[in-house]
CSV table of C-alpha atoms in Angstrom, one decimal:
chain,number,residue,atom,x,y,z
A,1,MET,CA,211.2,14.2,57.0
A,2,MET,CA,207.8,13.6,58.7
A,3,ASN,CA,204.8,14.3,56.6
A,4,MET,CA,202.4,16.3,58.8
A,5,PRO,CA,199.4,18.2,57.3
A,6,PHE,CA,200.7,21.6,58.4
A,7,GLN,CA,203.8,21.1,56.3
A,8,LYS,CA,201.7,21.6,53.2
A,9,LEU,CA,200.7,25.1,54.3
A,10,LEU,CA,202.6,27.7,52.3
A,11,VAL,CA,202.6,30.1,55.2
A,12,TRP,CA,204.3,27.5,57.4
A,13,GLN,CA,206.9,26.8,54.6
A,14,LYS,CA,207.6,30.5,54.3
A,15,GLY,CA,208.0,30.7,58.1
A,16,ILE,CA,210.6,27.9,58.0
A,17,SER,CA,212.5,29.7,55.2
A,18,LEU,CA,212.4,32.9,57.3
A,19,VAL,CA,213.9,31.0,60.3
A,20,ASP,CA,216.8,29.8,58.1
A,21,GLU,CA,217.5,33.3,56.9
A,22,ILE,CA,217.4,34.7,60.5
A,23,TYR,CA,219.8,32.1,61.7
A,24,GLU,CA,222.2,32.9,58.9
A,25,ILE,CA,221.9,36.7,59.5
A,26,THR,CA,222.4,36.4,63.2
A,27,LYS,CA,225.6,34.3,62.8
A,28,LYS,CA,227.3,37.5,61.9
A,29,PHE,CA,226.1,39.5,65.0
A,30,PRO,CA,228.7,40.5,67.6
A,31,LYS,CA,229.5,37.7,70.0
A,32,ASP,CA,228.3,39.8,73.0
A,33,GLU,CA,224.8,39.6,71.4
A,34,ILE,CA,224.5,35.8,71.6
A,35,TRP,CA,222.3,36.0,74.7
A,36,GLY,CA,220.7,39.2,73.6
A,37,LEU,CA,219.4,40.2,70.2
A,38,THR,CA,220.7,37.0,68.5
A,39,SER,CA,218.7,34.8,70.8
A,40,GLN,CA,215.6,37.0,70.8
A,41,MET,CA,215.5,37.1,67.0
A,42,ARG,CA,216.0,33.4,66.6
A,43,ARG,CA,213.3,32.6,69.2
A,44,ALA,CA,210.8,35.0,67.6
A,45,ALA,CA,211.5,33.5,64.2
A,46,VAL,CA,211.2,29.9,65.4
A,47,SER,CA,207.9,30.8,67.1
A,48,ILE,CA,206.2,31.7,63.9
A,49,PRO,CA,206.1,28.3,62.1
A,50,SER,CA,206.0,26.5,65.5
A,51,ASN,CA,202.7,28.2,66.4
A,52,ILE,CA,201.2,27.5,63.0
A,53,ALA,CA,202.1,23.8,63.4
A,54,GLU,CA,200.8,23.6,67.0
A,55,GLY,CA,197.6,25.4,66.2
A,56,SER,CA,196.9,23.1,63.3
A,57,GLN,CA,196.8,20.2,65.7
A,58,ARG,CA,194.2,21.8,67.9
A,59,THR,CA,190.6,20.5,67.9
A,60,SER,CA,188.8,23.7,67.0
A,61,GLN,CA,189.1,26.5,64.5
A,62,LYS,CA,189.0,29.0,67.4
A,63,GLU,CA,192.0,27.4,69.0
A,64,PHE,CA,193.9,27.3,65.7
A,65,GLY,CA,193.0,31.0,65.2
A,66,ASN,CA,194.6,31.8,68.6
A,67,PHE,CA,197.8,30.2,67.6
A,68,ILE,CA,197.8,32.2,64.3
A,69,LEU,CA,197.5,35.4,66.4
A,70,ILE,CA,200.4,34.3,68.5
A,71,ALA,CA,202.4,33.7,65.3
A,72,LYS,CA,201.5,37.2,64.2
A,73,GLY,CA,202.7,38.5,67.5
A,74,SER,CA,206.1,36.8,67.1
A,75,LEU,CA,206.3,38.2,63.6
A,76,ALA,CA,205.8,41.7,65.0
A,77,GLU,CA,208.4,41.0,67.6
A,78,LEU,CA,210.9,39.9,64.9
A,79,CYS,CA,210.1,43.1,62.9
A,80,THR,CA,211.0,45.2,65.9
A,81,GLN,CA,214.2,43.3,66.6
A,82,LEU,CA,215.1,43.6,62.9
A,83,LEU,CA,214.9,47.3,63.1
A,84,ILE,CA,217.0,47.3,66.3
A,85,ALA,CA,219.6,45.2,64.4
A,86,LYS,CA,219.6,47.7,61.5
A,87,ASN,CA,219.9,50.7,63.9
A,88,ARG,CA,222.9,49.0,65.6
A,89,ALA,CA,224.5,48.4,62.2
A,90,TYR,CA,224.4,44.6,62.6
A,91,ILE,CA,222.6,44.3,59.3
A,92,SER,CA,222.6,46.4,56.1
A,93,SER,CA,219.7,48.3,54.8
A,94,GLU,CA,219.4,45.8,51.9
A,95,THR,CA,219.2,42.9,54.3
A,96,PHE,CA,216.6,44.8,56.4
A,97,ASP,CA,214.5,45.5,53.3
A,98,HIS,CA,214.8,41.9,52.1
A,99,ILE,CA,213.7,40.4,55.4
A,100,SER,CA,211.0,43.1,55.9
A,101,GLU,CA,209.4,42.1,52.6
A,102,LYS,CA,209.3,38.5,53.8
A,103,ILE,CA,207.8,39.5,57.1
A,104,MET,CA,205.1,41.6,55.4
A,105,GLU,CA,204.3,38.7,53.1
A,106,ILE,CA,203.9,36.3,55.9
A,107,ASP,CA,201.9,38.8,57.9
A,108,LYS,CA,199.4,39.2,55.1
A,109,MET,CA,199.2,35.4,54.7
A,110,LEU,CA,198.6,34.9,58.5
A,111,ARG,CA,195.9,37.6,58.5
A,112,SER,CA,194.2,36.0,55.5
A,113,PHE,CA,194.5,32.6,57.1
A,114,PHE,CA,193.0,33.8,60.4
A,115,LEU,CA,190.0,35.4,58.6
A,116,LYS,CA,189.4,32.2,56.6
A,117,LEU,CA,189.3,30.3,59.9
A,118,GLY,CA,186.2,32.4,60.7
A,119,THR,CA,187.3,33.0,64.3
A,120,LYS,CA,187.3,36.8,64.3
């Protein structure tokens, strides 16, 4: 594995872990959702650590902060899609609660990280 500085960020690591879980969860979705909710959830999840990584390679704290905000947007998107999956009975309440906790933790970490960048 490459050794890039962003890989040391705990929030990036947790984002990667979330991606893995979302891929496992969506494997069980109905096949007719492959181009719908499955694809949407996977793209939103992948976007979170991807934007953290991309932002870390920018030349200013302000640019990095913008990518953190994009990651937060993708997290909100995933949260919405997770609720839709629960409402459609594609996931259990337990799975919903488990992933929701991870989403909330990452959201707090991203907010804190954004504030530390001083880009308000």
